[in-house]
Amino acid sequence: MRLAAASNEAYTASVAVSELLGCKQCGAGRGQDEELGIRIPRPLGHGPSRFIPEKEILQVGSEDTQMHALFADSFAALGRLDNITLVMVFHPQYLESFLKTQHYLLQMDGPLPLHHRHYIGIMAAARHQCSYLVNLHVNDFLHVGGDPKWLNGLENAPQKLQNLGELNKVLAHRPWLITKEHIERLLKAEEHSWSLAELVHAVVLLTHYHSLASFTFGCGISPEIHCDGGHTFRPPSVSNYCICDITNGNHNVDEMQVNSAGNISVSDSFFEVEALMEKMRQLQECRDEEEASQEEMASRFEMEKRESMFVFSSDDDEATPARDVSRHFEDTSYGYKDFSRHGMHVPTFRVQDYCWEDHGYSLVNRLYPDVGQLIDEKFHIAYNLTYNTMAMHKDVDTSMLRRAIWNYIHCMFGIRYDDYDYGEINQLLDRSFKVYIKTVVCTPEKVTKRMYDSFWRQFKHSEKVHVNLLLIEARMQAELLYALRAITRYMT
Amino acid sequence: MEKMSRVTTALGSSALTGRTMHCHLDAPANAISVCRDAAQVVVAGRSIFKIFAIEEEQFVEKLNLRVGRKPSLNLSCADVVWHQMDENLLATAATNGVVVTWNLGRPSRNKQDQLFTEHKRTVNKVCFHPTEAHVLLSGSQDGFMKCFDLRRKDSVSTFSGQSESVRDVQFSIRDYFTFASTFENGNVQLWDIRRPDRCERMFTAHNGPVFCCDWHPEDRGWLATGGRDKMVKVWDMTTHRAKEMHCVQTIASVARVKWRPECRHHLATCSMMVDHNIYVWDVRRPFVPAAMFEEHRDVTTGIAWRHPHDPSFLLSGSKDSTLCQHLFRDASQPVERANPEGLCYGLFGDLAFAAKESLVAAESGRKPYTGDRRHPIFFKRKLDPAEPFSGLASSALSVFEIEPGGGSMSWFVDTAERYALTGRPLAELCDHNAKVARELGRNQVAQTWTMLRIIYCSPGLVPSANLNHSVGKGSSCGLPLMNSFNLKDMASGLGSETRLDRSKGDTRSDTVLLDSSATLITNEDNEETEGSDVPTDYLLGDVEGEEDELYPLDPEHVHPEEPEYVLPQEAFPLRHEIVDTPSGPEHLQDKADSPHVSGSEADAASLAPVDSSFSLLSISHALYDSRLPPDFFSVLVCDMLHFYAEQGDVQMAVSVLIVLGERVRKDIDEQTQEHWYTSYIDLLQRFRLWNVSNQVVKLSTSQAVSCLNQASTTLHVNCSHCKRPMSSRGWVCDRCHRCASMCAVCHHVVKGLFVWCQGCSHGGHLQHIMKWLEGSSHCPAGCGHLCEYS
């Protein structure tokens, strides 16, 4: 079944930019093409996201002027209107900042050559077996003149990029383990050494693509049409189907797990929103009277940290990643390990001692000018984005909820805010939501539609996408903080 | 207590003593504050909260305020302040949002006095009122500032920063009711403590968070602010609008700023990231810090002047877990290390030159050549003596101007435009370039090209059979070479080159060079004059199959000789006219320089000129010897390139480098090549030869050079209707929603190259317009203008 949005997109991807400006006649144009005997790629999925019904998603052509400008920008920058953009356009303000940052990272002045940037993107996405991003960037990589041999695996890439593999691995799964020795190894590797500026560029790219992989899985982004239909730019070695379909094909298993993990009956879900709002009200009111002791606060953080490992839905045996993506990284067994599970004590990261606004920003901006500003803006927008709505309610102050989500993610990475009461998280985030957050952030490849559906049932899809934006930005910041702190330590 | 009072009295007689010293703390410090008696300092951090007594030789730990069984977040301090009226009163801001006050007068071990838990987020700053005993102000991440009266349990008033995080709050020292607050979004607000409903004034001070501010201790309205944008700004708040008085650009985000006591224009700053030093700036001289303290090994987190009336003692705490006392007289002064000399060329060859005045004075007294002979000093300016540090680092500026008309560089432009660098066989390129050079009267260059052609192309062109030919045949082979120059051309060419060189000799150093070489030159005149003889000599003696032995010697001998041979040309152009030798002497000399030259000057001088055909023959013989591959000459060619580059003709060096490509590239080290390329490109751009410079960039093989034209390739265009910049796409305007540039011929939007008539401003696709104007001279838009396309 071919549906409007997807076919629009396919069409716009294959015609000149000018057509985008007046694409009202897309439908007609497509018919003509078929008569001419041109093979038209047919989308396999149903719209840009497998989780969100297509009718919920904005149709290309019905956007307002702001969104239209965004689409045009996106198309101009990337040469395509990808599904990520189509889903993110739920939040145009964020999308604008996102596209600007991504464009700057990939195409504007920077210390790394263009094909290196895409290759690093591939490396990062491959860590999460995100074939969607891998496929996109394989195309881009070849397009900017990258050596196709590199795509056969990291061991075929230059030594310099191979050295980055270790950092990529640690950063993706256990960023708290990054030490200045990691940085030193990269910077002092004879002729293969990185410069500080290059390293910061690479780190920003890695974190960007780790979190973007989270978004891709978290919102169930469908494979791009040209990735299915076999694109001419692609090397024959890249398979014609997407791993997203394979790895998530075994829905039955996952569904079982979710059911056992957090089964809420439909009638409950109706009161979910009311209950949540009530809790927020209560917290708001009783905050002043009830003062937890310091030890209590500390133990709440530890508890939340510890507990975050039990919310994990799936068991530990990792599904072996499909072959063609896994060849971009080695050591497939290295995955997210919970912060506090293995008895190894890692000191808690205090945000008051090293935070993005004061420290991270300055470092990034010093070594890779302007990017600090762009990322700062993006964090800011993501953190402060609100429409003051919750499901069917209007004029709600959601700052408490957003902060809880943000801090919960940082908590999973061992980052602690002195001025936050981690008891709030338990009040506000229910189990199925925590399962979803944890999965998206730590092992995005395991996200299923069931998980997506089972949290916040009454909430709109746009709000769930909003949650995803918070997740990816919080994750990116957490990874950046660890990496930048290591770089700072190396420098002092 | 006894000691304290002693110091206090000592201060009365204004004699604070001490030395530069430091002590180790157990943990990183976040902030420090000094007691008003200037004898104690409090250090606060995440896991440290101690009072130290400052003694003559060392810091002595006096009190540890971190008592209690287990660590509490209330003790994790982000900031600390000591009351300037009451030596027993302290306040700290905790990272968990609690404001704590401490009373050192309490008899128990725990000095904690009051606890205010009103802020929801980290409190960034606390500040006591400078004169009022009980008023405390706090600024927090949650966007609120609260004013506490220590006699009450809660805050007296709350000031809202509209949910922007507050980074610093400071009571004005002079105005009783005023305080300033700085925000994460770059704003600074001025509040009246009596009016919590809205701020008195607000302005944007910085781009990004403003981390700190400090009121001037004497000047009522002066407020210094420091931000993440690496700037320190001084604002005058007395006027209606806050006016920026001074701006200091530092190298890292500014974490703290403190005015220096008793020095009206001095302030101390430290940074939050990357940079560990403390700087003291004179705001009137914002480029070089007046003093610099480099003791810390990690970022400095707190600075405080020890006494409000003593400018020489600065205390600092750092993340490297040390507490330091710095003495101003021990500070390093970057200005001493600054290089007060500078040199710059103007577009038209003018030269500006700044040097220490003492140097200039001494030299001009010693040696009159500073322009008397050729290039007058146009003016000489002394810097304003009223400026600070005038004694330390001031320079005199001299500007030299070239003689009018003497600096024509038209040969350079012509050469650059007409040279062919690629796209044809090497031989053709060389011939072409030789022709160009000859037409411009630069015979030496022309000869070089010709020789290059011979070196790198001839063996292929001339069958090896020719090698053993008789005299007649040999000379016929050499004939084209001989024709390639004649003496008259050469003489005029030399004249012009001399002029050029003079124009280049503007710099004093050049003058020196010329001067010194002049003496050399006179010595070498003989050799130069009899240049033609020398090869003869050599040929007569050694021609019998001994080239093998002779040539290896060449490089050493050629190298010293070539410059000698050229310099005279420039300094004494007339010499060559005197010498009436058959054509070809220079050629001979370049090609077959004799190893005997230097040794046999005297002999050579006595020898008579010999038959030219003879010498020609010998050249061809040497050249066409099959045992000499082009590689053999590469050392020679490299020397030649170096010579040209050194002489200032980097154009020649680069052109040859490009034309010969791989043949010589490997013999010249990368850096030198890069240097030549960049110099040449720089020159080309000064002459606005954009196309040529771009071609050179493109043809260069050096990585660093070829990436030059990959930077900033964006072209910004404005809409032709609304005149605003078109941000997203180059052909449609977001604001007026019109396509900006329509082709007058096909009436479609032009998305690529747009060419337009400057007379009537109609235009369109380059191809279309070209085509149109072939057939018609009128504007395609029908406006009646007679367009010209060139």
Short mmCIF file of C-alpha atoms in Angstrom, two decimals, chain B residues 329-495:
data_model
loop_
_atom_site.label_atom_id
_atom_site.label_comp_id
_atom_site.label_asym_id
_atom_site.label_seq_id
_atom_site.Cartn_x
_atom_site.Cartn_y
_atom_site.Cartn_z
CA ARG B 329 56.01 42.63 43.00
CA ASP B 330 56.57 38.93 42.30
CA ALA B 331 54.12 38.86 39.44
CA SER B 332 55.38 38.24 35.99
CA GLN B 333 54.77 41.08 33.62
CA PRO B 334 53.88 39.87 30.14
CA VAL B 335 54.61 43.28 28.81
CA GLU B 336 58.29 42.69 29.39
CA ARG B 337 58.18 39.71 27.16
CA ALA B 338 56.17 41.45 24.53
CA ASN B 339 57.90 42.09 21.29
CA PRO B 340 57.48 45.76 20.53
CA GLU B 341 58.77 45.42 17.00
CA GLY B 342 56.58 45.06 13.99
CA LEU B 343 56.88 45.28 10.26
CA CYS B 344 54.25 45.48 7.57
CA TYR B 345 53.99 46.16 3.91
CA GLY B 346 51.31 48.36 2.50
CA LEU B 347 49.45 47.52 -0.64
CA PHE B 348 51.59 49.80 -2.77
CA GLY B 349 54.87 48.75 -1.33
CA ASP B 350 54.91 51.18 1.58
CA LEU B 351 56.53 49.85 4.62
CA ALA B 352 55.59 50.54 8.20
CA PHE B 353 58.01 49.60 10.83
CA ALA B 354 57.73 49.86 14.58
CA ALA B 355 60.56 49.33 16.99
CA LYS B 356 61.55 50.25 20.48
CA GLU B 357 62.31 53.91 20.55
CA SER B 358 65.68 53.43 22.09
CA LEU B 359 66.66 51.14 19.25
CA VAL B 360 65.51 53.49 16.57
CA ALA B 361 67.23 56.44 18.13
CA ALA B 362 70.48 54.61 18.54
CA GLU B 363 70.48 53.26 15.04
CA SER B 364 69.56 56.39 13.26
CA GLY B 365 72.36 58.11 15.07
CA ARG B 366 74.80 55.44 14.14
CA LYS B 367 73.99 54.79 10.58
CA PRO B 368 72.33 57.13 8.19
CA TYR B 369 71.04 54.53 5.79
CA THR B 370 67.57 54.38 7.26
CA GLY B 371 66.19 55.79 4.14
CA ASP B 372 68.43 58.72 3.45
CA ARG B 373 69.75 57.11 0.39
CA ARG B 374 66.64 55.84 -1.24
CA HIS B 375 63.58 55.69 0.89
CA PRO B 376 62.79 58.60 3.10
CA ILE B 377 61.15 58.02 6.44
CA PHE B 378 57.84 59.60 5.94
CA PHE B 379 56.91 60.15 9.47
CA LYS B 380 57.78 58.99 12.86
CA ARG B 381 55.25 59.05 15.63
CA LYS B 382 55.67 58.69 19.31
CA LEU B 383 52.97 56.98 21.25
CA ASP B 384 51.00 59.04 23.68
CA PRO B 385 53.24 59.28 26.70
CA ALA B 386 50.22 59.57 28.96
CA GLU B 387 49.37 55.95 28.29
CA PRO B 388 50.14 53.42 30.94
CA PHE B 389 53.35 51.45 30.68
CA SER B 390 54.77 54.00 28.35
CA GLY B 391 58.13 53.34 29.83
CA LEU B 392 57.77 49.60 29.60
CA ALA B 393 56.81 48.89 26.10
CA SER B 394 56.34 51.59 23.62
CA SER B 395 57.46 51.65 20.07
CA ALA B 396 58.20 54.25 17.54
CA LEU B 397 56.52 53.84 14.24
CA SER B 398 58.25 54.68 11.02
CA VAL B 399 56.67 54.62 7.65
CA PHE B 400 58.72 54.34 4.51
CA GLU B 401 57.27 55.17 1.21
CA ILE B 402 58.56 54.00 -2.09
CA GLU B 403 59.80 56.39 -4.68
CA PRO B 404 56.99 57.41 -6.94
CA GLY B 405 57.03 55.44 -10.12
CA GLY B 406 59.89 53.32 -8.99
CA GLY B 407 57.75 50.53 -7.70
CA SER B 408 55.93 49.51 -10.78
CA MET B 409 55.22 45.87 -10.56
CA SER B 410 53.57 45.59 -13.91
CA TRP B 411 56.02 42.92 -14.94
CA PHE B 412 54.78 40.82 -12.09
CA VAL B 413 51.16 41.19 -13.10
CA ASP B 414 51.89 40.56 -16.74
CA THR B 415 53.99 37.56 -15.98
CA ALA B 416 51.44 36.11 -13.65
CA GLU B 417 48.69 36.51 -16.18
CA ARG B 418 50.54 35.24 -19.17
CA TYR B 419 52.51 32.35 -17.84
CA ALA B 420 51.21 28.98 -18.80
CA LEU B 421 51.53 26.56 -15.93
CA THR B 422 49.78 23.48 -17.09
CA GLY B 423 47.84 21.82 -19.81
CA ARG B 424 50.57 21.47 -22.39
CA PRO B 425 53.70 19.41 -22.78
CA LEU B 426 56.58 20.61 -20.70
CA ALA B 427 58.57 21.80 -23.67
CA GLU B 428 55.78 24.02 -24.88
CA LEU B 429 55.19 25.42 -21.45
CA CYS B 430 58.82 26.28 -21.10
CA ASP B 431 58.97 27.87 -24.49
CA HIS B 432 55.85 29.83 -23.87
CA ASN B 433 57.04 31.10 -20.55
CA ALA B 434 60.43 31.94 -21.93
CA LYS B 435 58.75 33.95 -24.61
CA VAL B 436 56.64 35.77 -22.08
CA ALA B 437 59.65 36.60 -19.99
CA ARG B 438 61.59 37.78 -22.98
CA GLU B 439 58.80 40.01 -24.14
CA LEU B 440 58.76 41.61 -20.75
CA GLY B 441 62.44 42.14 -21.00
CA ARG B 442 63.41 39.68 -18.34
CA ASN B 443 66.07 37.81 -20.15
CA GLN B 444 67.58 35.97 -17.32
CA VAL B 445 64.26 34.43 -16.53
CA ALA B 446 63.72 33.65 -20.16
CA GLN B 447 67.00 31.89 -20.28
CA THR B 448 66.20 29.88 -17.26
CA TRP B 449 63.03 28.66 -18.91
CA THR B 450 64.89 27.76 -22.02
CA MET B 451 67.44 25.88 -20.07
CA LEU B 452 64.80 24.01 -18.20
CA ARG B 453 63.39 22.97 -21.50
CA ILE B 454 66.73 21.69 -22.56
CA ILE B 455 67.36 19.86 -19.38
CA TYR B 456 64.05 18.12 -19.15
CA CYS B 457 62.94 17.77 -22.74
CA SER B 458 65.88 17.70 -25.04
CA PRO B 459 67.17 14.19 -24.57
CA GLY B 460 63.88 12.91 -25.78
CA LEU B 461 63.81 15.20 -28.75
CA VAL B 462 67.34 14.76 -29.91
CA PRO B 463 68.33 11.30 -30.96
CA SER B 464 71.33 9.98 -29.18
CA ALA B 465 73.15 9.69 -32.46
CA ASN B 466 73.61 13.40 -32.37
CA LEU B 467 75.86 13.12 -29.45
CA ASN B 468 78.91 12.11 -31.31
CA HIS B 469 78.38 14.44 -34.19
CA SER B 470 80.93 16.71 -35.61
CA VAL B 471 81.40 20.30 -34.67
CA GLY B 472 79.11 21.62 -37.34
CA LYS B 473 76.22 19.47 -36.41
CA GLY B 474 76.68 20.11 -32.80
CA SER B 475 76.48 23.79 -33.29
CA SER B 476 73.35 23.49 -35.34
CA CYS B 477 71.77 21.66 -32.46
CA GLY B 478 72.77 24.41 -30.18
CA LEU B 479 71.54 27.08 -32.53
CA PRO B 480 68.02 27.45 -31.22
CA LEU B 481 69.49 28.17 -27.87
CA MET B 482 71.70 30.81 -29.20
CA ASN B 483 68.85 32.50 -30.93
CA SER B 484 66.84 32.62 -27.86
CA PHE B 485 68.40 35.80 -26.60
CA ASN B 486 70.35 38.71 -27.80
CA LEU B 487 72.43 41.16 -26.05
CA LYS B 488 70.38 44.27 -26.48
CA ASP B 489 67.28 42.76 -25.02
CA MET B 490 69.30 41.59 -22.21
CA ALA B 491 70.73 44.93 -21.38
CA SER B 492 67.38 46.65 -21.22
CA GLY B 493 65.96 43.76 -19.32
CA LEU B 494 68.66 44.07 -16.79
CA GLY B 495 67.95 47.70 -16.40
#
